[in-house]
Structure formats: structure tokens, C-alpha cells
Amino acid sequence: MTTMTQPVDIEGRRLELSNLDKILYPEHGFTKGELIDYYARVAPVLLPHVRDRPLTLKRYPDGVEGKSFFEKNVSTHAPDWVRTVPIETPESSHGRKSADFALVQDLPTLVWAANLASIELHIPQWTVGPRGERRNPDLLVFDLDPGAPATIVDCCEVALWLRDELTDDGLTAYPKTSGSKGLQLYAPVQTRSDDRTNDYAKRVAEKLERRHPRRVVSRMAKKLRVGKVLIDWSQNNPKKTTVAPYSLRARSAPTVSTPVTWSEVEACENPAELGFVADEVLDRVDEHGDLFESLLTRARPSL
């Protein structure tokens, strides 16, 4: 099969974009070209949230209905202008002790990643320094996952309880959709060790489970999650990653992990109210700017 390519120049970087007409979301006819266009247009608000965070690519070369794979080690095919950083990967299924992760620092690198059919972008809750040294976590995250028949509407109620808990502890929470069926809360923090955010998040999740045992669960076992909202605190493990703000998701539609307002969370009565696809997110950015901007600029209380 012949691969159709189109050369482009982006901020002085040469790229060969390929198979732009390839359909990645069959139910919506959303193509690889549209994927690249989305990421290029959302870049001004997306890039600040992934900068200096080693990127795990989730690639779908045959679209969302085909096989996918996570890619961490990109050094073998990345252009020499893509900055990479070696990160230890003792848990690697490939037996590698480390992998060269890409750092998406600019628009050319983001477009390069999108051209690999990297539909989803996943990042840790920590950054690396100028020499590649890993810093302590600077974000606290809670991933709220509803167990059917619970929905994102139930997640919204739990998110409000979580917000109150964090506020009482001097933390400011920011909500975004997961882009799938749940909701995620972030809070900027500063920490002195890797385990601070994980330990704190676990305590808060267990506290809410004790307070609302019929609505909340803090343990992963699926048999415990029916009709409840799992507060997944384990996303704070330094070895784990979470989908980045403004990342597309590999669902039947080109949904996006979308920052939302607390007013939207409080008012949500139907799951469709907090489901956004690529074009809608671009319109939201035009209207609201980056609802997660303060996550980067607000003072970070110690945890």
C-alpha cells in the first residue's frame, strides 16, 4: 500500500505528514488530518500542561476500532529536534531498565506525535528539570470512575464532596472530564517526596467512602463498584500517568478530556451535558480560554 505524505514546515521544523485522509473514528468519519488539525489548534492551551512532563503516547495506527499500544521509548524514530529524556522503567514488559520519553515542548513536537496516530496523550503528575532530573510531584489528581448504572452525574456529586475536603485542607481543585465516562479533579501542590500525594489522596478517598458508603468506593475491585463512584487515588503513584488536559480519547466519537467549570459540575443533570468532542472544545477555548490556566499559575501549598 502506498503511503501518501505531505511535507509541511512548522516553526522551522520539517515534517512529513502521512495518510491524512485515513479515518480514525469510523462512526464519525473523523480523519487523521482532522486529528492533527485539532491538536495544532488546541496547542496554545494544551502545551503548557504537558511541558516538561515525559509523554506516554497511546497510538492507534488503524483507528479507534483497531489495535492500540502505549509507546514510551520514542528515540528510535523521533526527529533529532524532539527532546527526549531517559526515565527508569523497571516495570517494563520489554525488560528495559529505562526508556527515552518524548517531551512535548512545542507545536512541531505535538504535530509529530499526532502524525503517529497518537490519539491519546498521557502524562505523570511530575516534571523533569533542565538536565532531565525528575522532580517531586506538583499535581494532586483524583480520577472519578462511575460503576454502572452510575454515570458522570454521580461523579459530579462526589467531585463536590471532594472539592470541599480539599478546600478545608487549603487546596484548590479544578475539574475536567476524563473524555470517557468520568470526571477528574486536579490540585496544584508542592511536595517533598514521591509518596506525599499518593498517601494524601488515599486518606481522602477512604474518608469519603466511610462517609458515603453507598455512593463512594476507594478500592479497585469491580464487584465493589456497581452503582458507585470509584475515587481512584492511585493515579498519584509516580509510575502512573493520567490523560492530559485537552487530549482526545479513543472512544466511538472524538471526545476530549475537557476542563469544565464548577458551575457546570454543580448543574449537571445529564451525562450528555459534560461530553465534548473536538470541535466543541475548540469553541469552548475560544469562549473561555484555558479553564485550567490557574492550575499552572496559582501558588502551590505544601502537602
C-alpha atoms as a printed R data frame, in Angstrom:
    type eleno elety resid chain resno       x      y      z
1   ATOM     1    CA   MET     A     1   0.000  0.000  0.000
2   ATOM     2    CA   THR     A     2   1.344  3.420 -0.939
3   ATOM     3    CA   THR     A     3   1.704  5.874  1.923
4   ATOM     4    CA   MET     A     4   0.602  9.360  0.937
5   ATOM     5    CA   THR     A     5   2.719 12.050  2.531
6   ATOM     6    CA   GLN     A     6   2.551 15.813  2.669
7   ATOM     7    CA   PRO     A     7   5.607 17.865  3.599
8   ATOM     8    CA   VAL     A     8   4.995 20.785  5.957
9   ATOM     9    CA   ASP     A     9   7.138 23.352  7.697
10  ATOM    10    CA   ILE     A    10   6.090 24.139 11.266
11  ATOM    11    CA   GLU     A    11   8.027 26.802 13.111
12  ATOM    12    CA   GLY     A    12  11.129 25.930 11.123
13  ATOM    13    CA   ARG     A    13  10.806 22.177 11.584
14  ATOM    14    CA   ARG     A    14  10.294 19.916  8.584
15  ATOM    15    CA   LEU     A    15   7.678 17.189  8.898
16  ATOM    16    CA   GLU     A    16   6.238 14.621  6.514
17  ATOM    17    CA   LEU     A    17   2.575 14.171  7.407
18  ATOM    18    CA   SER     A    18   1.155 10.859  6.226
19  ATOM    19    CA   ASN     A    19  -2.235  9.354  5.400
20  ATOM    20    CA   LEU     A    20  -4.210 12.455  6.283
21  ATOM    21    CA   ASP     A    21  -7.411 11.001  4.821
22  ATOM    22    CA   LYS     A    22  -7.248  7.852  6.920
23  ATOM    23    CA   ILE     A    23 -10.378  7.545  9.062
24  ATOM    24    CA   LEU     A    24  -9.561  7.059 12.738
25  ATOM    25    CA   TYR     A    25 -13.110  7.331 14.140
26  ATOM    26    CA   PRO     A    26 -15.293  5.306 11.723
27  ATOM    27    CA   GLU     A    27 -18.632  6.229 13.306
28  ATOM    28    CA   HIS     A    28 -17.909  9.927 12.816
29  ATOM    29    CA   GLY     A    29 -15.630  9.869  9.770
30  ATOM    30    CA   PHE     A    30 -13.004 11.757 11.781
31  ATOM    31    CA   THR     A    31  -9.712 11.512  9.936
32  ATOM    32    CA   LYS     A    32  -6.069 11.627 10.849
33  ATOM    33    CA   GLY     A    33  -5.872 15.022  9.182
34  ATOM    34    CA   GLU     A    34  -8.617 16.270 11.495
35  ATOM    35    CA   LEU     A    35  -6.780 14.789 14.480
36  ATOM    36    CA   ILE     A    36  -3.623 16.698 13.558
37  ATOM    37    CA   ASP     A    37  -5.636 19.854 12.901
38  ATOM    38    CA   TYR     A    38  -7.302 19.603 16.314
39  ATOM    39    CA   TYR     A    39  -4.013 19.230 18.145
40  ATOM    40    CA   ALA     A    40  -2.441 22.075 16.194
41  ATOM    41    CA   ARG     A    41  -5.359 24.399 17.003
42  ATOM    42    CA   VAL     A    42  -5.626 23.437 20.677
43  ATOM    43    CA   ALA     A    43  -1.839 23.635 21.164
44  ATOM    44    CA   PRO     A    44  -1.803 27.098 22.843
45  ATOM    45    CA   VAL     A    45  -3.801 25.764 25.805
46  ATOM    46    CA   LEU     A    46  -2.577 22.160 25.744
47  ATOM    47    CA   LEU     A    47   1.191 22.698 25.588
48  ATOM    48    CA   PRO     A    48   1.577 24.436 28.978
49  ATOM    49    CA   HIS     A    49   0.044 21.375 30.666
50  ATOM    50    CA   VAL     A    50   2.368 18.811 29.068
51  ATOM    51    CA   ARG     A    51   5.581 20.849 29.012
52  ATOM    52    CA   ASP     A    52   8.430 19.138 30.909
53  ATOM    53    CA   ARG     A    53   6.246 16.067 31.546
54  ATOM    54    CA   PRO     A    54   7.505 12.849 29.915
55  ATOM    55    CA   LEU     A    55   4.884 11.789 27.416
56  ATOM    56    CA   THR     A    56   3.399  8.342 27.006
57  ATOM    57    CA   LEU     A    57   1.809  8.031 23.571
58  ATOM    58    CA   LYS     A    58  -1.228  5.823 23.070
59  ATOM    59    CA   ARG     A    59  -1.160  5.078 19.365
60  ATOM    60    CA   TYR     A    60  -3.985  3.822 17.160
61  ATOM    61    CA   PRO     A    61  -2.452  3.267 13.711
62  ATOM    62    CA   ASP     A    62  -5.661  1.641 12.447
63  ATOM    63    CA   GLY     A    63  -8.080  3.920 14.257
64  ATOM    64    CA   VAL     A    64 -10.077  3.523 17.442
65  ATOM    65    CA   GLU     A    65 -11.546  0.191 16.357
66  ATOM    66    CA   GLY     A    66  -8.114 -1.296 15.686
67  ATOM    67    CA   LYS     A    67  -5.312 -2.403 17.932
68  ATOM    68    CA   SER     A    68  -3.568  0.180 20.068
69  ATOM    69    CA   PHE     A    69  -0.372  0.317 22.058
70  ATOM    70    CA   PHE     A    70   1.355  2.545 24.580
71  ATOM    71    CA   GLU     A    71   4.689  3.890 23.483
72  ATOM    72    CA   LYS     A    72   7.218  5.323 25.903
73  ATOM    73    CA   ASN     A    73  10.545  4.755 24.167
74  ATOM    74    CA   VAL     A    74  10.474  7.023 21.096
75  ATOM    75    CA   SER     A    75  14.188  7.550 20.451
76  ATOM    76    CA   THR     A    76  14.286  5.091 17.548
77  ATOM    77    CA   HIS     A    77  12.026  7.142 15.288
78  ATOM    78    CA   ALA     A    78  11.876 10.656 16.779
79  ATOM    79    CA   PRO     A    79  13.430 13.510 14.787
80  ATOM    80    CA   ASP     A    80  16.656 14.773 16.312
81  ATOM    81    CA   TRP     A    81  14.906 18.008 17.318
82  ATOM    82    CA   VAL     A    82  12.417 16.205 19.561
83  ATOM    83    CA   ARG     A    83  13.716 16.480 23.103
84  ATOM    84    CA   THR     A    84  13.755 13.162 24.929
85  ATOM    85    CA   VAL     A    85  14.600 12.262 28.493
86  ATOM    86    CA   PRO     A    86  15.635  8.857 29.873
87  ATOM    87    CA   ILE     A    87  13.310  7.641 32.617
88  ATOM    88    CA   GLU     A    88  13.742  4.447 34.606
89  ATOM    89    CA   THR     A    89  11.151  1.795 33.697
90  ATOM    90    CA   PRO     A    90  11.847 -1.178 35.986
91  ATOM    91    CA   GLU     A    91   8.303 -2.447 35.429
92  ATOM    92    CA   SER     A    92   8.693 -2.556 31.636
93  ATOM    93    CA   SER     A    93   7.252 -5.627 29.928
94  ATOM    94    CA   HIS     A    94  10.082 -5.324 27.384
95  ATOM    95    CA   GLY     A    95  12.753 -5.782 30.037
96  ATOM    96    CA   ARG     A    96  14.172 -2.287 29.578
97  ATOM    97    CA   LYS     A    97  15.620 -0.537 32.605
98  ATOM    98    CA   SER     A    98  14.860  2.859 31.080
99  ATOM    99    CA   ALA     A    99  13.121  4.440 28.117
100 ATOM   100    CA   ASP     A   100  13.595  7.674 26.193
101 ATOM   101    CA   PHE     A   101  10.350  9.580 26.665
102 ATOM   102    CA   ALA     A   102   9.446 12.492 24.430
103 ATOM   103    CA   LEU     A   103   8.906 15.918 25.934
104 ATOM   104    CA   VAL     A   104   6.252 17.830 24.014
105 ATOM   105    CA   GLN     A   105   7.647 21.312 24.418
106 ATOM   106    CA   ASP     A   106   6.398 22.963 21.243
107 ATOM   107    CA   LEU     A   107   3.977 22.811 18.323
108 ATOM   108    CA   PRO     A   108   6.237 20.833 15.941
109 ATOM   109    CA   THR     A   109   6.667 18.071 18.534
110 ATOM   110    CA   LEU     A   110   2.924 17.961 19.201
111 ATOM   111    CA   VAL     A   111   2.182 17.655 15.477
112 ATOM   112    CA   TRP     A   112   4.870 14.985 15.153
113 ATOM   113    CA   ALA     A   113   3.165 12.978 17.907
114 ATOM   114    CA   ALA     A   114  -0.270 13.423 16.323
115 ATOM   115    CA   ASN     A   115   1.109 12.250 12.970
116 ATOM   116    CA   LEU     A   116   1.939  8.934 14.646
117 ATOM   117    CA   ALA     A   117  -1.815  8.487 15.252
118 ATOM   118    CA   SER     A   118  -1.180  9.190 18.936
119 ATOM   119    CA   ILE     A   119  -4.814  9.821 19.735
120 ATOM   120    CA   GLU     A   120  -4.257  9.935 23.496
121 ATOM   121    CA   LEU     A   121  -1.532 11.802 25.376
122 ATOM   122    CA   HIS     A   122  -0.737 10.605 28.897
123 ATOM   123    CA   ILE     A   123   1.487 12.390 31.415
124 ATOM   124    CA   PRO     A   124   2.672 11.963 35.025
125 ATOM   125    CA   GLN     A   125   1.965 14.338 37.903
126 ATOM   126    CA   TRP     A   126   5.608 15.486 37.967
127 ATOM   127    CA   THR     A   127   8.031 17.286 35.690
128 ATOM   128    CA   VAL     A   128  11.685 16.985 34.795
129 ATOM   129    CA   GLY     A   129  14.290 19.694 35.181
130 ATOM   130    CA   PRO     A   130  16.660 21.157 32.568
131 ATOM   131    CA   ARG     A   131  19.074 18.217 32.887
132 ATOM   132    CA   GLY     A   132  16.313 15.614 32.884
133 ATOM   133    CA   GLU     A   133  16.212 15.108 36.638
134 ATOM   134    CA   ARG     A   134  12.816 14.029 37.941
135 ATOM   135    CA   ARG     A   135  11.174 16.458 40.316
136 ATOM   136    CA   ASN     A   136   8.745 15.683 43.107
137 ATOM   137    CA   PRO     A   137   5.013 15.644 42.258
138 ATOM   138    CA   ASP     A   138   3.445 19.068 41.733
139 ATOM   139    CA   LEU     A   139  -0.113 17.930 40.996
140 ATOM   140    CA   LEU     A   140  -2.644 16.011 43.043
141 ATOM   141    CA   VAL     A   141  -5.217 14.107 40.991
142 ATOM   142    CA   PHE     A   142  -8.405 12.166 41.716
143 ATOM   143    CA   ASP     A   143  -9.915 10.067 38.916
144 ATOM   144    CA   LEU     A   144 -13.652  9.546 39.462
145 ATOM   145    CA   ASP     A   145 -14.900  6.462 37.631
146 ATOM   146    CA   PRO     A   146 -18.598  5.560 37.772
147 ATOM   147    CA   GLY     A   147 -19.641  1.925 38.021
148 ATOM   148    CA   ALA     A   148 -22.824  1.358 36.033
149 ATOM   149    CA   PRO     A   149 -25.587  2.292 36.451
150 ATOM   150    CA   ALA     A   150 -23.823  5.314 37.994
151 ATOM   151    CA   THR     A   151 -22.771  7.991 35.490
152 ATOM   152    CA   ILE     A   152 -20.783 11.197 35.337
153 ATOM   153    CA   VAL     A   153 -23.759 12.869 37.053
154 ATOM   154    CA   ASP     A   154 -22.914 10.825 40.153
155 ATOM   155    CA   CYS     A   155 -19.253 11.741 39.689
156 ATOM   156    CA   CYS     A   156 -20.237 15.402 39.844
157 ATOM   157    CA   GLU     A   157 -21.788 14.949 43.278
158 ATOM   158    CA   VAL     A   158 -18.700 13.136 44.544
159 ATOM   159    CA   ALA     A   159 -16.500 15.829 42.993
160 ATOM   160    CA   LEU     A   160 -18.281 18.460 45.078
161 ATOM   161    CA   TRP     A   161 -17.637 16.471 48.233
162 ATOM   162    CA   LEU     A   162 -14.004 16.137 47.241
163 ATOM   163    CA   ARG     A   163 -13.742 19.839 46.491
164 ATOM   164    CA   ASP     A   164 -14.977 20.656 49.992
165 ATOM   165    CA   GLU     A   165 -12.444 18.291 51.565
166 ATOM   166    CA   LEU     A   166  -9.581 19.823 49.606
167 ATOM   167    CA   THR     A   167 -10.751 23.347 50.375
168 ATOM   168    CA   ASP     A   168 -10.739 22.530 54.077
169 ATOM   169    CA   ASP     A   169  -7.112 21.467 53.682
170 ATOM   170    CA   GLY     A   170  -6.154 24.673 51.882
171 ATOM   171    CA   LEU     A   171  -6.105 23.161 48.388
172 ATOM   172    CA   THR     A   172  -7.880 24.408 45.263
173 ATOM   173    CA   ALA     A   173  -9.473 21.804 42.990
174 ATOM   174    CA   TYR     A   174 -10.023 22.072 39.236
175 ATOM   175    CA   PRO     A   175 -12.381 19.685 37.399
176 ATOM   176    CA   LYS     A   176 -12.133 18.192 33.938
177 ATOM   177    CA   THR     A   177 -13.909 15.386 32.183
178 ATOM   178    CA   SER     A   178 -11.968 12.214 31.547
179 ATOM   179    CA   GLY     A   179 -13.232 12.274 27.978
180 ATOM   180    CA   SER     A   180 -14.728  8.861 28.629
181 ATOM   181    CA   LYS     A   181 -17.398  8.373 31.305
182 ATOM   182    CA   GLY     A   182 -15.906 10.006 34.369
183 ATOM   183    CA   LEU     A   183 -14.514 13.154 35.915
184 ATOM   184    CA   GLN     A   184 -11.088 14.125 37.216
185 ATOM   185    CA   LEU     A   185 -10.025 16.647 39.847
186 ATOM   186    CA   TYR     A   186  -6.613 18.304 39.997
187 ATOM   187    CA   ALA     A   187  -4.996 20.488 42.626
188 ATOM   188    CA   PRO     A   188  -1.608 22.235 42.418
189 ATOM   189    CA   VAL     A   189   0.707 21.287 45.281
190 ATOM   190    CA   GLN     A   190   4.340 21.158 46.240
191 ATOM   191    CA   THR     A   191   5.790 18.078 47.858
192 ATOM   192    CA   ARG     A   192   8.993 16.909 49.495
193 ATOM   193    CA   SER     A   193   8.753 13.259 48.473
194 ATOM   194    CA   ASP     A   194   7.168 10.983 45.874
195 ATOM   195    CA   ASP     A   195   4.635  9.421 48.210
196 ATOM   196    CA   ARG     A   196   3.010 12.543 49.655
197 ATOM   197    CA   THR     A   197   0.260 12.961 47.061
198 ATOM   198    CA   ASN     A   198  -0.491  9.240 46.881
199 ATOM   199    CA   ASP     A   199  -0.811  8.908 50.663
200 ATOM   200    CA   TYR     A   200  -2.940 12.038 50.991
201 ATOM   201    CA   ALA     A   201  -5.267 11.083 48.121
202 ATOM   202    CA   LYS     A   202  -5.786  7.616 49.607
203 ATOM   203    CA   ARG     A   203  -6.722  9.067 53.006
204 ATOM   204    CA   VAL     A   204  -9.242 11.451 51.470
205 ATOM   205    CA   ALA     A   205 -10.786  8.736 49.276
206 ATOM   206    CA   GLU     A   206 -11.137  6.365 52.227
207 ATOM   207    CA   LYS     A   207 -12.637  9.142 54.327
208 ATOM   208    CA   LEU     A   208 -15.338  9.821 51.735
209 ATOM   209    CA   GLU     A   209 -16.006  6.102 51.362
210 ATOM   210    CA   ARG     A   210 -16.647  5.849 55.100
211 ATOM   211    CA   ARG     A   211 -18.878  8.910 54.989
212 ATOM   212    CA   HIS     A   212 -20.841  7.847 51.872
213 ATOM   213    CA   PRO     A   213 -20.558  4.029 51.719
214 ATOM   214    CA   ARG     A   214 -23.494  3.646 49.329
215 ATOM   215    CA   ARG     A   215 -22.142  6.178 46.852
216 ATOM   216    CA   VAL     A   216 -18.353  6.013 47.029
217 ATOM   217    CA   VAL     A   217 -15.710  3.297 46.877
218 ATOM   218    CA   SER     A   218 -11.954  3.716 47.187
219 ATOM   219    CA   ARG     A   219 -10.975  0.139 46.304
220 ATOM   220    CA   MET     A   220 -10.434 -1.110 42.770
221 ATOM   221    CA   ALA     A   221 -12.298 -4.436 42.968
222 ATOM   222    CA   LYS     A   222 -15.026 -4.328 40.318
223 ATOM   223    CA   LYS     A   223 -17.525 -6.206 42.479
224 ATOM   224    CA   LEU     A   224 -17.463 -3.263 44.914
225 ATOM   225    CA   ARG     A   225 -18.051 -0.610 42.260
226 ATOM   226    CA   VAL     A   226 -21.556 -1.389 40.970
227 ATOM   227    CA   GLY     A   227 -23.662  1.765 41.172
228 ATOM   228    CA   LYS     A   228 -20.898  3.655 42.973
229 ATOM   229    CA   VAL     A   229 -18.179  6.113 42.070
230 ATOM   230    CA   LEU     A   230 -14.631  4.871 42.415
231 ATOM   231    CA   ILE     A   231 -12.278  7.563 43.697
232 ATOM   232    CA   ASP     A   232  -9.101  6.326 42.070
233 ATOM   233    CA   TRP     A   233  -6.353  7.827 44.204
234 ATOM   234    CA   SER     A   234  -3.666  5.562 42.733
235 ATOM   235    CA   GLN     A   235  -3.156  7.894 39.756
236 ATOM   236    CA   ASN     A   236  -0.783  9.756 42.081
237 ATOM   237    CA   ASN     A   237   1.684  6.875 42.022
238 ATOM   238    CA   PRO     A   238   4.784  8.399 40.359
239 ATOM   239    CA   LYS     A   239   4.925  5.418 37.980
240 ATOM   240    CA   LYS     A   240   1.423  6.108 36.647
241 ATOM   241    CA   THR     A   241   0.126  8.588 34.115
242 ATOM   242    CA   THR     A   242  -3.209 10.306 33.511
243 ATOM   243    CA   VAL     A   243  -4.700 11.564 30.274
244 ATOM   244    CA   ALA     A   244  -3.584 15.134 29.634
245 ATOM   245    CA   PRO     A   245  -5.943 18.125 29.594
246 ATOM   246    CA   TYR     A   246  -7.315 18.631 26.061
247 ATOM   247    CA   SER     A   247  -6.217 15.170 24.926
248 ATOM   248    CA   LEU     A   248  -8.519 13.319 22.575
249 ATOM   249    CA   ARG     A   249  -9.820  9.937 23.726
250 ATOM   250    CA   ALA     A   250 -10.174  6.775 21.707
251 ATOM   251    CA   ARG     A   251 -13.918  6.328 22.001
252 ATOM   252    CA   SER     A   252 -16.553  5.940 19.294
253 ATOM   253    CA   ALA     A   253 -16.630  9.745 18.989
254 ATOM   254    CA   PRO     A   254 -13.618 12.112 19.115
255 ATOM   255    CA   THR     A   255 -14.282 13.107 22.712
256 ATOM   256    CA   VAL     A   256 -11.802 15.208 24.658
257 ATOM   257    CA   SER     A   257 -10.658 15.328 28.278
258 ATOM   258    CA   THR     A   258 -12.101 18.779 28.823
259 ATOM   259    CA   PRO     A   259 -11.617 21.301 31.642
260 ATOM   260    CA   VAL     A   260 -15.007 22.418 32.951
261 ATOM   261    CA   THR     A   261 -16.287 24.988 35.423
262 ATOM   262    CA   TRP     A   262 -17.589 24.199 38.877
263 ATOM   263    CA   SER     A   263 -20.878 25.753 37.799
264 ATOM   264    CA   GLU     A   264 -21.139 23.121 35.072
265 ATOM   265    CA   VAL     A   265 -20.369 20.391 37.585
266 ATOM   266    CA   GLU     A   266 -22.980 21.678 40.026
267 ATOM   267    CA   ALA     A   267 -25.653 21.965 37.329
268 ATOM   268    CA   CYS     A   268 -25.079 18.633 35.564
269 ATOM   269    CA   GLU     A   269 -28.221 16.511 35.377
270 ATOM   270    CA   ASN     A   270 -27.499 14.501 32.231
271 ATOM   271    CA   PRO     A   271 -24.250 12.813 31.107
272 ATOM   272    CA   ALA     A   272 -24.503 14.482 27.689
273 ATOM   273    CA   GLU     A   273 -24.058 17.890 29.339
274 ATOM   274    CA   LEU     A   274 -20.426 17.067 30.106
275 ATOM   275    CA   GLY     A   275 -19.497 15.260 26.907
276 ATOM   276    CA   PHE     A   276 -17.455 17.314 24.450
277 ATOM   277    CA   VAL     A   277 -15.950 16.450 21.070
278 ATOM   278    CA   ALA     A   278 -13.025 18.152 19.361
279 ATOM   279    CA   ASP     A   279 -14.902 20.970 17.590
280 ATOM   280    CA   GLU     A   280 -16.874 21.793 20.736
281 ATOM   281    CA   VAL     A   281 -13.692 22.013 22.776
282 ATOM   282    CA   LEU     A   282 -12.135 24.430 20.309
283 ATOM   283    CA   ASP     A   283 -15.269 26.583 20.581
284 ATOM   284    CA   ARG     A   284 -15.028 26.425 24.380
285 ATOM   285    CA   VAL     A   285 -11.415 27.559 24.261
286 ATOM   286    CA   ASP     A   286 -12.413 30.485 22.050
287 ATOM   287    CA   GLU     A   287 -15.089 31.424 24.576
288 ATOM   288    CA   HIS     A   288 -13.442 30.659 27.923
289 ATOM   289    CA   GLY     A   289  -9.729 30.411 27.238
290 ATOM   290    CA   ASP     A   290  -7.935 27.773 29.291
291 ATOM   291    CA   LEU     A   291 -10.082 26.888 32.303
292 ATOM   292    CA   PHE     A   292  -7.037 25.083 33.711
293 ATOM   293    CA   GLU     A   293  -4.704 28.076 33.435
294 ATOM   294    CA   SER     A   294  -4.772 28.782 37.176
295 ATOM   295    CA   LEU     A   295  -3.633 25.228 37.780
296 ATOM   296    CA   LEU     A   296  -0.258 26.387 36.474
297 ATOM   297    CA   THR     A   297  -0.115 29.859 37.985
298 ATOM   298    CA   ARG     A   298  -1.743 29.504 41.415
299 ATOM   299    CA   ALA     A   299   0.536 29.267 44.445
300 ATOM   300    CA   ARG     A   300   1.236 25.642 45.336
301 ATOM   301    CA   PRO     A   301   0.580 24.838 49.004
302 ATOM   302    CA   SER     A   302   2.764 22.222 50.641
303 ATOM   303    CA   LEU     A   303   1.242 18.790 51.058
